[in-house]
Structures are given as structure tokens and as C-alpha cells.
Amino acid sequence: MKDSLQALFSAALKNLVSSGVLDGIQVIEISFEQTKAKEHGDFATNIAMVLAKRAGMSPSELAPKITAAVPENDQIAKLEIAGPGFINIFIDHGVKFDVIERIQQEANAYGCSQSGEGQKILLEYVSANPTGPLHVGHGRGAAYGDTLSQLLTAVGYEVHKEYYVNDAGRQMDILATSVWLRYLQAVGEQFRFPANAYQGDYIVAMAGQLKESIGDKYRVDSQSLLNSINKMEDEIALDALISAAKEATADDYKAFFEVGLNTLVDDIRNDLEGFGVSFDEWFSERSLFADNAVQEAVDALAKLGYVEDRDGTLWFKSSDFGDEKDRVVVRENGMPTYLASDIAYHLNKFRRGFSHCINIWGADHHGYIPRVKAALQASGEDPDRLIVLLVQFASLYRGGEKVSMSTRSGQFVTLRELRDEVGNDAARFFYVQRKSEQHMDFDLDLAKSQTNENPLYYVQYAHARICSVFRQASERGIVYDLSVVGLAKLLHEDVEQQLAAKLAAFPEQIQVAADNYEPHQLTYFLRELATLFHRYYNSSNFLDVEPSVRNARLAMIAACRQVLSNGLTLIGVQAPEKM
RNA sequence: GCGCCCGUAGCUCAACCGGAUAGAGCAACGGCCUUCUAAGCCGUAGGUUACAGGUUCGAGUCCUGUCGGGCGCGCCA
């Protein structure tokens, strides 16, 4: 609808330019918005106010000239000038209901577009460190990222979904060492488990399995080991334990490492798949070292003169590119930092032929953006091709108290626990409902015990109700015809017009949500559509009416069902036929 | 101290990137089931959009400052 308005008003402005009323004004885009009040028509444009100054006349002078110049057409019933210079557009009654036929034809594809056609996007999200199960904080990124990928796909982009597995670095050593220590306990050693090793029960389970498969081959005397270590400061003690683990397990250290890593990555993958979130690729950080890509990335920057050796430490001069200070890429001991592998990773992404790379990061990583962009720019890439979307943390509340979480302490509510309690659909809808950069309070008691209050059920209920009407129709042997001939004459209730307008707005809603990376807009749209339907349901009878009216109303609610289903599918939740 | 995000009804959040009278849900109050699912509908009440300036036809939205909250400011990942 807006497209045809766009065409009509562009033509009007062109007419005004050629007739000399407007002088050499180039208008790129005219904005139309759906009106809130009925007396303002169906759409309104502010174009007269926008152009008034440049046209050298007041909006109220210009507006009538614009409306007079709009070409003859059968879409617009009436144009009115109102307020400070708005042009209110009243759409022809019959045209309003054309959308029902379009929905019938396009069915599952209604709402999709090709605006992103030919462009490939790499979308990286979740990417939680494989050091424990996903918790509810990760769930938000998972739901947000997955819905975003669906939206981008719906508007024509080719989306490649990727999970970056941080399987290198000290955290992995801590994980392997934690497994080994639990293994020692499993084979009979008695000692207090270090507070800064990973505490979770899943480590104990892994250690138990290792004991079954390899016996006590890697047992050491914990008393003599810990006597010396206990005197050290915590983090140094942990390093000493890592060394001890490597020494005790010798060539099989890798086995402890692998069992820890694989168990956790598999667990994360299963968890996400259960949540309806899948990835095209699980990209290993270690592979960047294996391919020498990290070294090559640092070398390349050095060759360009952006790496400086200061007392044996290599610094990337990121401050040359807007970062607040320079960053270490290779430590004095020769080990590359996390930034070094991340630079290599992003260069790898950029060179795989994507038009854009989108990262969904936790908001705590925001300070990291300038240095990664600096590295891309220094390497000769366009940093604007990297889009970082930040997701604020979800604060958890239980019994009115904020729950503090940390991975190492093992005290967190897992995503799996949340899914078991409230169900995938409710969890996904709940997460996606909030704008990503908005801080979010996740009340566990509310989500778990009062799931009926979740707006998801309201939307799903609308869908189920429509299905029920059609079920009733067939049970009662009612013959109906959903063809749209003469439809508009039979639908004249306010709510019917509002529904038609809402249904017609769906494609644009998807476009806006995708363009702005704001899936939450879709949840609000669906709620509003459901509200209109429920109102319709309560005010009008669909089956026990005269057959022609029945056909028209059934065609209307069938279109509603289609759009509700399309929208819910994009969010990744079910559209149930019964509730 | 510096940087990023945020501040909207009692609570949780919207507001179509500057538009007309700031909207929903929950909580509160009052109505609606012998007829298609009451997980629903209708109505009432609830606001100086943290505060103070500025930009313009017009500001919750943009700019400056103040206050308040979250996060970041490692040779951790």
C-alpha cells in the first residue's frame, strides 16, 4: 500500500516541479505512517511540512498544491489537510481488503521480500565459552540471534549462522585441570576443591566417566601436591595446578582436555537444538592456530607498521585507528592474546565473501569493539562491514531477590532448566519481546509459575481459536467458499477494516524489524493483531450468519490465521491448532 | 576519573529513527459465558516521559549539562 502511495505522491511532486511550483527540489523518500486516530484517515504524510521551507511557503499553502497534483487513481478515496500541514489519506474501502487475496496467494511466503537479495551475511551469536552449560543469559542472545537470522532470511538475505568456539587459551587449561582434579577425587584422593576451578556438577560427572574408562592411571598423591600449592596466591596456585595436571597426565593431557571440551560443546549444541537454535558452522579458535592464521594476522599488521615491539611484548597500535590505547597482541612469553586470535578470526570472516558480518555480543564486551574494528581497518578492510549488536544482560530475580551468577562458581540457572520449566515457546517469546539493548528483568517466579500471563499464549490462543472455528464448520457440515469476489461489500465493521490494515502492514513490519535488527517489533505486531482478532471474535459471529457474510468473515479470519502463523514461525514458536 | 548502554503509569515494557490526544500487559476496580475455546471481550482509574536548558512549525526521540542505575576501562577469555 505504501509503495503505491509513494508512487502517487512522487508523481505529484514531479508535476509540481515541472509546473514550476516547486523549484528543483529532489525528494528521495516520502514518509507515510499509519494513523492512530480514525479521523486522520488511514495514512498520513508530513511531506508538506518537510518541503515548506525549501519551497518558500507555509505547509498549509503547499499541502493543497500537492494534493491537487496527485494523479487520478482508484486507491485513494479522499485527501484531507489537517493540523499543522499533514495530508491525511483515506484509502478506498474496496482496496483495503485486497490484502486478503494476496495473503491467500502468497500463503507461507506472505510478508517476505527480496530486499536483501544477493547479499550474504555472516551472523555470529551465542559463542559462549565451552566451560559449562549455557545459562539464561546466553538464552537471550540465542533467541535474539536466531529470530534475527529468520527475519534477515525473510527479507532475502542469505544468512550463515556461526558459533565461535573459544577452545584455546587458559580457560581451557582450567577446564582440563578441573576435570583432572575431580578425577583425583573420584579415584579416592581427598582434598578441598579449589574455589577458582570450575565447580559445576557436570565436571564431576565427566570425571566419573573418565575413572570408569581409564582407572587410576593418572592418580597422584594429593597431599604432597597441595601442601606446596596451598601457600600460593589463588591464581598462581591455579597455574601450578595446571602444570601439575599436565605433568601427571603427560601425553594424555589432551584426553582430559578433549573430554572436557567435547562434552561441553556437545551439551551446548544439544541444548541449543532443543531450543530450536541451530548453526551452519561451529568455528574453532584452535583451528586458527593450526592454520597459522593468528601468526599471519600479526605478521601482516607488523609488516604494515602497526605492530611495535616494546621490551619483548608486541603491541598493536590500535590508537592510530580511534581506540583509546594500544593493545598487546603477543605477550612477553610469546603467547598471543585473545585479541590476536580474534583479529585472525575476523579477517577470516571478512575474506569468506560476505557482504556484512554481524556479531551479537554481550554488552560487557562493548569496549572491545573499537580494537577489533581498528584491526580490520589497519588490515585494509572496511570496518563498517562489521556490525556489532550488543545484548544487555538479563538480571534474574527469584522471590524478589536478584540472583547473582558466575560460571566458575557454578551457581546459575541454566537455559535447560528454564526450558524445562517454562517451555521453549514461552522462553523464546519472552526473550525476544524486549529490545536487545534494553536491560531486562527476568522474573523466574513469574515465568515459571504464571506462564498463563505470558503474552505468547494470548497470540497462540488467537491462532487456535481460528482453527477451532474451521473445525466447528466442518463438524457441522457447513459449506463455505473463501473466494474473495465481492468481499469488500460484505465487510464494513470498524474492526474488519482495522484487521485488514493490520494484515496489510505485516510485510513492512518484517522489513522494519529486519532493517533495524529489532525482532521485538514482531512480537508487538502479533500481539496487536491478536487483540484485533479477539475483539472481532467477541463482536461478530462467523458461522451462524447468512452464507455470503459467513464466507467473507471466514476469508478474513483465515488470512489472520496465516499471518499469525507466519509471524510465530519467524520467532521460532509453535502456532497450535488447539490449546 | 574516562567510555558505552539505559532512565516512560505502582510493576514489566512499547512508541513505525522528529509528528497530531505518549500506548499495551500485569496489579486495582466494575461489567460480559443456554450460541464459533472466558488462556477471551468491554469499561474505569493510573503520566510534568529523571531534572534543567537548547535546536524548530513540532522533542519521549536530536544537542549540552546535572542526577540516578547497569557494564566496561587486563600481557583474562
XYZ file of C-alpha atoms (C1' of nucleotides) in Angstrom:
656
model
C 0.000 0.000 0.000
C 2.713 2.412 0.990
C 4.508 1.603 -2.245
C 1.617 2.774 -4.367
C 1.215 5.893 -2.229
C 4.902 6.528 -2.682
C 4.469 6.330 -6.456
C 1.420 8.599 -6.496
C 2.971 11.313 -4.347
C 6.297 11.169 -6.177
C 4.359 11.797 -9.348
C 2.582 14.693 -7.666
C 5.872 16.317 -6.675
C 7.256 15.781 -10.146
C 4.205 17.534 -11.548
C 4.778 20.460 -9.218
C 8.409 20.722 -10.216
C 7.597 20.722 -13.929
C 4.842 23.265 -13.459
C 7.250 25.499 -11.599
C 5.572 25.464 -8.201
C 8.476 23.619 -6.670
C 11.840 24.614 -7.939
C 14.433 21.915 -8.447
C 13.547 20.028 -5.336
C 14.696 16.461 -5.253
C 12.853 14.237 -2.868
C 14.405 10.920 -2.085
C 11.691 9.423 0.017
C 8.276 10.485 1.206
C 7.338 9.067 4.567
C 3.883 7.696 5.221
C 2.692 6.479 8.529
C -0.331 4.603 9.642
C -2.549 6.900 11.597
C -3.608 6.264 15.148
C -6.922 8.089 15.001
C -9.678 7.156 12.593
C -10.496 10.764 11.748
C -6.961 11.133 10.396
C -7.675 8.656 7.646
C -5.674 5.511 7.004
C -2.268 7.016 6.287
C -0.724 10.426 6.751
C 2.288 12.143 5.273
C 4.255 15.104 6.566
C 5.727 15.896 3.154
C 4.245 19.404 3.012
C 5.894 20.303 6.308
C 9.194 18.805 5.258
C 9.260 20.773 1.993
C 7.674 24.005 3.230
C 10.887 25.831 4.000
C 12.617 24.904 0.769
C 9.504 25.722 -1.231
C 9.344 29.146 0.351
C 5.763 28.817 1.519
C 3.952 27.612 4.588
C 2.897 23.966 4.938
C -0.757 24.938 4.757
C -0.129 26.714 1.449
C 1.901 23.897 -0.041
C -0.289 20.978 1.023
C -3.283 21.778 -1.233
C -0.960 22.165 -4.210
C 0.430 18.703 -3.538
C -2.955 17.069 -3.123
C -4.188 18.735 -6.321
C -1.213 17.322 -8.206
C -1.763 13.707 -7.173
C -2.690 11.742 -10.322
C -6.063 10.134 -10.850
C -6.217 6.718 -9.227
C -8.640 4.214 -7.739
C -6.784 3.718 -4.473
C -7.331 6.981 -2.685
C -10.890 7.829 -1.721
C -10.151 11.207 -0.183
C -7.299 13.524 0.786
C -7.561 15.972 3.654
C -5.248 18.600 5.030
C -5.176 18.799 8.778
C -3.332 20.150 11.771
C -0.043 21.913 11.044
C 0.049 20.599 7.466
C -0.441 16.848 7.492
C -2.012 15.317 4.428
C -4.409 12.627 5.586
C -5.081 9.853 3.148
C -8.314 7.882 3.109
C -7.949 4.614 1.262
C -10.752 3.307 -0.924
C -12.853 0.826 1.021
C -12.587 -1.926 -1.579
C -8.817 -1.622 -1.979
C -8.334 -2.130 1.754
C -9.453 -5.731 1.504
C -7.289 -6.656 -1.482
C -4.751 -7.857 1.050
C -6.861 -10.935 1.802
C -6.479 -12.232 -1.704
C -2.772 -11.516 -1.612
C -2.392 -13.484 1.617
C -4.301 -16.394 0.098
C -1.969 -16.428 -2.864
C 1.310 -15.977 -1.053
C 0.397 -18.087 1.988
C 3.542 -19.009 3.931
C 5.573 -16.552 1.910
C 3.364 -13.586 2.779
C 5.481 -10.983 4.489
C 8.729 -11.973 2.796
C 10.600 -9.767 0.394
C 13.717 -9.781 -1.751
C 15.230 -6.555 -0.481
C 18.392 -8.292 0.638
C 18.693 -10.491 -2.399
C 22.203 -11.377 -3.462
C 23.747 -10.345 -0.162
C 25.335 -12.868 2.146
C 25.512 -12.155 5.849
C 27.590 -13.926 8.461
C 25.740 -13.893 11.745
C 27.747 -14.938 14.766
C 25.946 -15.362 18.047
C 25.914 -17.141 21.399
C 29.615 -18.170 21.144
C 29.666 -18.840 24.870
C 32.910 -20.256 26.183
C 32.653 -24.033 26.420
C 33.379 -24.103 30.122
C 29.935 -25.035 31.344
C 26.312 -25.314 30.323
C 24.547 -22.316 28.847
C 22.769 -20.181 31.371
C 19.747 -17.955 30.974
C 21.923 -15.022 29.949
C 23.093 -16.945 26.889
C 19.484 -17.797 26.133
C 18.732 -14.206 25.347
C 21.491 -13.992 22.765
C 20.400 -17.330 21.299
C 16.759 -16.328 20.930
C 17.635 -12.881 19.647
C 20.189 -14.146 17.148
C 18.031 -16.934 15.854
C 14.991 -14.731 15.341
C 17.168 -12.139 13.657
C 18.504 -14.764 11.271
C 14.941 -15.735 10.386
C 13.995 -12.108 9.795
C 17.020 -11.444 7.601
C 16.293 -14.593 5.641
C 12.674 -13.485 5.224
C 13.754 -10.260 3.551
C 16.016 -12.052 1.134
C 19.471 -12.213 2.688
C 21.451 -15.395 2.649
C 22.397 -15.881 6.293
C 25.252 -18.035 7.526
C 24.890 -18.767 11.241
C 28.086 -19.328 13.137
C 29.198 -20.165 16.668
C 32.770 -19.257 17.578
C 34.154 -21.883 19.925
C 36.802 -20.498 22.271
C 38.693 -23.749 22.560
C 42.121 -22.219 23.067
C 43.692 -20.362 25.948
C 43.981 -20.614 29.669
C 40.291 -21.194 30.332
C 40.575 -24.499 28.518
C 43.540 -25.435 30.717
C 41.487 -24.582 33.752
C 38.727 -26.775 32.429
C 41.063 -29.713 31.772
C 42.651 -29.264 35.198
C 39.251 -29.113 36.870
C 38.360 -32.413 35.236
C 41.626 -33.931 36.415
C 41.127 -32.722 39.997
C 37.624 -34.176 40.075
C 39.084 -37.343 38.654
C 41.549 -37.463 41.522
C 38.661 -37.204 43.942
C 36.796 -39.879 42.047
C 39.668 -42.311 42.462
C 39.846 -41.654 46.175
C 42.012 -38.601 46.848
C 40.627 -36.282 49.476
C 41.195 -32.542 49.339
C 39.321 -29.296 49.180
C 38.443 -28.443 45.575
C 39.960 -25.055 44.608
C 37.461 -22.206 44.595
C 38.718 -20.762 41.336
C 38.476 -24.002 39.370
C 35.187 -24.857 37.669
C 32.738 -26.030 40.284
C 29.845 -27.418 38.306
C 28.442 -30.887 38.824
C 28.980 -31.585 35.141
C 32.725 -31.695 35.821
C 32.186 -34.349 38.483
C 30.135 -36.389 36.047
C 32.854 -36.245 33.407
C 35.491 -37.245 35.942
C 33.375 -40.210 36.958
C 33.219 -41.403 33.374
C 36.960 -40.997 32.976
C 37.530 -43.099 36.045
C 35.391 -45.845 34.518
C 37.340 -45.816 31.275
C 40.933 -45.311 32.454
C 41.011 -46.345 36.110
C 43.502 -44.642 38.418
C 46.337 -44.363 35.930
C 46.781 -40.611 36.498
C 46.372 -40.606 40.253
C 48.908 -38.609 42.226
C 49.301 -38.064 45.941
C 47.172 -35.004 46.533
C 48.665 -34.279 49.951
C 52.165 -33.601 48.702
C 50.818 -31.776 45.667
C 48.602 -29.420 47.606
C 50.970 -28.779 50.501
C 53.182 -26.639 48.349
C 50.378 -25.122 46.310
C 48.134 -24.093 49.183
C 50.582 -21.411 50.269
C 50.376 -19.634 46.911
C 48.073 -16.865 45.869
C 44.928 -18.207 44.195
C 45.604 -17.560 40.515
C 49.248 -18.599 40.782
C 48.138 -21.733 42.571
C 45.806 -22.462 39.691
C 48.661 -22.146 37.220
C 50.683 -24.524 39.380
C 47.803 -26.974 39.330
C 47.609 -26.725 35.545
C 51.304 -27.564 35.363
C 50.786 -30.432 37.757
C 47.905 -31.715 35.661
C 49.984 -31.581 32.517
C 52.848 -33.386 34.232
C 50.686 -36.072 35.808
C 48.723 -36.837 32.675
C 51.677 -36.391 30.344
C 50.775 -37.309 26.783
C 47.182 -37.908 27.816
C 46.630 -34.347 28.995
C 44.996 -33.900 25.636
C 42.469 -36.564 26.599
C 41.400 -34.620 29.683
C 41.251 -31.503 27.583
C 39.242 -33.159 24.835
C 36.791 -34.914 27.066
C 36.063 -31.658 28.831
C 35.745 -29.665 25.640
C 33.772 -32.194 23.623
C 31.377 -32.976 26.412
C 30.618 -29.317 26.900
C 30.361 -28.397 23.228
C 28.066 -31.371 22.616
C 25.988 -30.358 25.572
C 25.712 -26.781 24.328
C 24.816 -27.959 20.844
C 22.086 -30.265 22.143
C 20.760 -27.578 24.395
C 20.526 -25.067 21.556
C 18.977 -27.558 19.176
C 16.380 -28.324 21.802
C 15.760 -24.606 21.915
C 15.275 -24.572 18.154
C 18.594 -22.846 17.515
C 20.992 -24.404 15.044
C 24.201 -23.225 13.440
C 25.658 -23.719 9.991
C 29.157 -23.739 11.376
C 30.980 -24.202 14.669
C 34.204 -22.314 14.138
C 37.121 -23.453 16.267
C 39.519 -20.897 17.680
C 42.220 -23.573 17.778
C 41.897 -24.045 14.025
C 43.205 -20.513 13.618
C 46.373 -21.551 15.411
C 46.603 -24.814 13.490
C 46.340 -22.902 10.215
C 48.885 -20.376 11.422
C 46.295 -17.682 10.791
C 46.959 -15.940 14.098
C 50.645 -15.624 13.384
C 49.926 -14.458 9.844
C 47.496 -11.805 11.026
C 50.023 -10.387 13.484
C 52.793 -10.555 10.871
C 50.641 -8.752 8.343
C 49.908 -5.941 10.768
C 53.597 -5.773 11.649
C 54.530 -5.539 8.003
C 52.212 -2.556 7.648
C 53.937 -0.933 10.592
C 51.099 -1.208 13.063
C 52.808 -3.554 15.484
C 55.521 -2.376 17.835
C 57.921 -4.409 19.927
C 58.165 -2.889 23.400
C 60.548 -4.832 25.642
C 59.701 -8.140 24.018
C 55.941 -7.570 24.007
C 54.159 -6.929 20.722
C 51.653 -4.082 20.751
C 49.076 -3.372 18.072
C 48.868 0.380 17.590
C 45.081 0.464 17.664
C 45.098 4.040 18.942
C 46.084 5.046 15.395
C 42.563 3.975 14.443
C 40.499 5.553 17.177
C 40.936 3.070 20.001
C 41.700 4.730 23.321
C 45.016 2.943 23.722
C 47.268 0.375 22.102
C 46.705 -3.323 22.759
C 49.006 -6.248 23.366
C 48.769 -8.982 20.741
C 51.733 -11.157 21.757
C 52.781 -11.448 25.380
C 56.322 -11.336 26.620
C 56.250 -15.146 26.912
C 55.443 -15.404 23.210
C 51.813 -16.402 23.655
C 49.295 -14.498 21.511
C 46.458 -12.790 23.358
C 42.785 -13.387 22.792
C 42.730 -10.243 20.670
C 45.298 -11.762 18.308
C 43.112 -14.755 17.552
C 40.064 -12.551 17.318
C 41.785 -10.387 14.728
C 42.624 -13.511 12.759
C 39.050 -14.736 13.135
C 37.522 -11.515 11.858
C 39.898 -11.346 8.936
C 38.908 -14.907 8.140
C 35.250 -13.938 8.259
C 35.778 -10.900 6.072
C 37.597 -12.917 3.468
C 34.925 -15.562 3.078
C 32.845 -13.420 0.761
C 30.158 -11.967 2.992
C 28.798 -8.522 2.387
C 28.371 -7.966 6.116
C 29.354 -9.675 9.329
C 27.055 -9.292 12.293
C 28.249 -10.169 15.797
C 25.873 -10.465 18.684
C 27.824 -9.814 21.837
C 27.032 -9.431 25.477
C 27.036 -5.785 26.474
C 30.076 -6.341 28.678
C 32.168 -6.652 25.505
C 31.338 -3.206 24.210
C 34.786 -1.840 24.991
C 36.180 -4.469 22.701
C 34.546 -3.154 19.528
C 36.983 -0.305 18.754
C 40.046 -2.546 18.857
C 38.569 -5.179 16.556
C 37.420 -2.516 14.112
C 40.845 -0.892 14.364
C 42.479 -4.157 13.417
C 40.175 -4.587 10.427
C 40.849 -1.094 9.237
C 44.576 -1.472 9.720
C 44.435 -4.669 7.690
C 42.833 -2.789 4.826
C 39.261 -3.910 5.384
C 36.219 -1.686 5.690
C 35.318 -1.729 9.399
C 31.744 -0.716 8.636
C 31.141 -4.168 7.238
C 31.302 -5.418 10.814
C 28.129 -4.735 12.743
C 28.208 -5.489 16.448
C 24.861 -5.778 18.166
C 25.002 -5.674 21.937
C 22.614 -7.610 24.079
C 22.241 -6.348 27.604
C 22.320 -8.809 30.428
C 19.168 -10.280 31.761
C 19.040 -9.769 35.502
C 17.425 -12.703 37.165
C 15.025 -12.320 40.017
C 13.840 -15.073 42.272
C 11.497 -14.331 45.131
C 12.067 -10.636 44.541
C 15.803 -11.053 45.064
C 18.387 -10.590 42.380
C 20.244 -13.819 41.634
C 23.964 -13.380 41.093
C 25.595 -15.687 38.642
C 29.073 -16.696 37.659
C 30.257 -19.597 35.568
C 33.134 -20.577 37.788
C 31.081 -20.703 40.951
C 28.635 -22.998 39.198
C 25.760 -21.052 40.659
C 23.487 -20.186 37.791
C 20.160 -21.057 36.333
C 20.774 -22.978 33.168
C 18.985 -22.408 29.908
C 17.962 -26.053 30.017
C 16.369 -25.584 33.403
C 14.466 -22.593 32.113
C 13.281 -24.518 29.062
C 12.097 -27.403 31.197
C 10.197 -25.068 33.476
C 8.507 -22.665 31.093
C 8.831 -24.404 27.737
C 10.718 -23.386 24.623
C 7.949 -21.271 23.159
C 7.414 -19.151 26.226
C 11.138 -18.729 26.789
C 11.780 -17.635 23.218
C 8.886 -15.240 23.100
C 9.780 -13.790 26.478
C 13.385 -13.149 25.455
C 12.586 -11.681 22.072
C 9.900 -9.401 23.437
C 12.440 -6.990 24.812
C 14.598 -4.712 22.740
C 18.089 -6.177 22.859
C 19.872 -3.115 24.212
C 17.274 -2.703 26.915
C 18.169 -4.021 30.342
C 15.848 -6.862 31.094
C 14.487 -8.203 34.328
C 13.719 -11.859 34.074
C 11.478 -12.835 36.922
C 11.860 -16.574 37.289
C 8.911 -16.987 39.593
C 6.680 -15.177 37.143
C 7.997 -17.060 34.146
C 7.774 -20.410 35.868
C 4.643 -20.273 37.927
C 2.388 -17.964 35.996
C 3.012 -18.944 32.426
C -0.561 -18.049 31.513
C 0.369 -14.416 31.905
C 2.918 -14.699 29.150
C 1.678 -12.786 26.096
C 2.720 -15.708 23.942
C -0.377 -17.611 25.000
C -2.535 -14.704 24.014
C -1.172 -14.811 20.464
C -1.217 -18.582 20.218
C -4.768 -18.614 21.535
C -5.911 -16.393 18.688
C -4.470 -18.882 16.217
C -6.032 -21.858 17.981
C -9.392 -20.133 18.118
C -9.428 -19.590 14.375
C -8.543 -23.225 13.811
C -11.378 -24.136 16.128
C -13.883 -22.124 14.123
C -12.952 -24.027 10.979
C -13.084 -27.293 12.890
C -16.600 -26.440 14.013
C -17.575 -25.560 10.459
C -16.555 -28.943 9.129
C -18.089 -30.808 12.086
C -21.370 -29.083 11.442
C -21.121 -29.765 7.735
C -21.074 -26.106 6.837
C -20.034 -25.485 3.260
C -18.117 -22.284 2.744
C -16.230 -20.534 -0.001
C -13.175 -18.392 0.702
C -13.005 -16.773 -2.710
C -12.718 -13.046 -2.426
C -15.240 -11.891 -5.019
C -17.303 -9.068 -3.612
C -15.624 -9.408 -0.258
C -15.298 -5.728 0.500
C -19.039 -5.102 0.237
C -19.675 -7.623 2.990
C -17.077 -6.365 5.444
C -17.746 -2.956 6.891
C -17.279 -3.220 10.631
C -14.579 -0.997 12.106
C -12.707 -3.991 13.420
C -12.736 -5.578 9.972
C -11.139 -2.519 8.451
C -8.591 -2.402 11.248
C -7.767 -6.048 10.748
C -7.305 -5.557 7.016
C -4.961 -2.640 7.648
C -3.005 -4.641 10.196
C -2.662 -7.600 7.873
C -1.526 -5.292 5.084
C 1.158 -3.815 7.338
C 2.797 -7.174 8.021
C 5.384 -7.128 5.175
C 6.531 -3.661 6.114
C 6.695 -4.664 9.766
C 9.042 -7.507 8.898
C 11.143 -5.189 6.794
C 11.466 -2.637 9.570
C 12.228 -5.287 12.178
C 14.906 -6.793 9.938
C 16.452 -3.477 8.877
C 16.757 -2.311 12.464
C 17.697 -5.693 13.885
C 14.713 -5.441 16.208
C 12.820 -8.718 16.441
C 10.823 -7.383 19.372
C 8.761 -5.331 16.935
C 7.353 -8.545 15.566
C 6.099 -9.663 18.979
C 4.271 -6.375 19.423
C 2.774 -6.636 15.968
C 1.491 -10.121 16.703
C 0.008 -9.042 19.989
C -1.837 -6.197 18.292
C -3.099 -8.479 15.556
C -4.277 -10.983 18.173
C -6.050 -8.203 20.063
C -7.968 -7.182 16.956
C -8.882 -10.769 16.249
C -10.117 -11.448 19.788
C -12.206 -8.296 19.586
C -13.618 -9.452 16.252
C -14.341 -12.869 17.697
C -16.327 -11.398 20.554
C -18.288 -8.945 18.459
C -19.119 -10.991 15.379
C -20.429 -14.417 14.640
C -18.556 -16.289 11.953
C -20.671 -19.388 11.355
C -24.280 -18.662 12.237
C -24.794 -15.881 9.731
C -26.029 -15.503 6.214
C -23.750 -17.557 3.857
C -22.240 -14.669 1.882
C -21.292 -12.839 5.080
C -20.022 -16.100 6.519
C -17.763 -16.623 3.520
C -16.365 -13.123 3.780
C -15.686 -13.361 7.514
C -14.126 -16.786 7.198
C -11.862 -15.457 4.458
C -10.865 -12.662 6.809
C -10.018 -14.887 9.764
C -8.243 -17.391 7.509
C -5.973 -14.526 6.491
C -5.444 -13.704 10.172
C -4.520 -17.290 10.872
C -1.998 -17.239 8.044
C -0.293 -14.087 9.274
C -0.279 -15.218 12.911
C 1.313 -18.461 11.816
C 3.894 -16.726 9.623
C 4.834 -14.363 12.434
C 5.074 -17.014 15.123
C 7.192 -19.157 12.822
C 9.657 -16.301 12.406
C 10.050 -16.097 16.171
C 10.534 -19.830 16.272
C 7.457 -20.763 18.296
C 4.557 -23.034 17.538
C 1.237 -21.929 16.103
C -1.004 -24.511 17.812
C -4.308 -25.676 16.340
C -5.666 -26.489 19.783
C -4.974 -25.189 23.250
C 38.168 9.681 36.709
C 37.149 8.225 31.309
C 33.967 5.418 27.759
C 29.360 2.618 26.267
C 24.058 1.389 27.357
C 19.833 2.992 29.940
C 16.057 6.193 32.831
C 8.477 6.497 30.062
C 1.782 4.548 34.599
C 2.560 1.082 41.211
C 5.495 -3.246 38.263
C 7.441 -5.200 33.287
C 7.875 -2.823 28.670
C 6.205 -0.199 23.568
C 6.047 4.169 20.743
C 6.877 2.711 12.860
C 14.796 6.691 13.666
C 11.373 14.342 14.632
C 4.827 14.136 14.028
C -1.304 15.161 15.684
C -4.506 13.462 22.228
C 2.645 9.066 24.815
C 0.304 3.197 24.230
C -0.030 -2.323 25.876
C 0.322 -6.295 29.582
C 0.393 -7.344 34.894
C -1.600 -5.468 39.507
C -6.641 -2.495 41.199
C -11.975 -1.588 40.422
C -16.900 -2.525 37.583
C -19.474 -5.377 33.802
C -19.928 -9.869 29.782
C -20.379 -17.279 29.155
C -28.114 -21.834 27.487
C -24.756 -19.632 20.685
C -17.852 -20.472 16.917
C -12.426 -22.162 23.182
C -13.669 -16.801 29.239
C -5.751 -18.573 28.235
C -11.139 -14.100 25.799
C -14.025 -9.293 25.432
C -15.976 -4.265 27.159
C -15.332 -0.274 30.617
C -12.948 2.810 34.862
C -8.586 4.537 37.086
C -3.394 5.397 36.638
C 1.877 10.359 33.367
C 5.300 17.379 34.358
C 8.453 10.735 29.548
C 14.584 11.518 35.971
C 15.813 17.026 36.068
C 17.430 21.857 33.657
C 18.450 24.326 29.323
C 18.913 24.352 23.782
C 17.815 23.237 18.326
C 12.358 24.105 15.077
C 6.409 24.638 12.561
C 6.703 20.252 16.232
C 11.052 16.718 21.017
C 9.978 10.642 24.941
C 13.058 10.695 20.342
C 18.363 15.232 18.333
C 22.462 18.583 21.244
C 24.687 20.307 26.174
C 24.759 19.831 31.373
C 23.110 17.604 36.180
C 21.264 13.411 38.961
C 20.369 8.032 39.267
C 21.215 2.699 37.603
C 23.989 -1.173 34.689
C 28.502 -2.514 32.192
C 33.476 -1.756 30.629
C 38.360 0.516 31.245
C 43.914 -6.860 31.952
C 50.136 -9.219 28.820
C 41.561 -12.887 31.310
C 38.631 -15.171 27.605
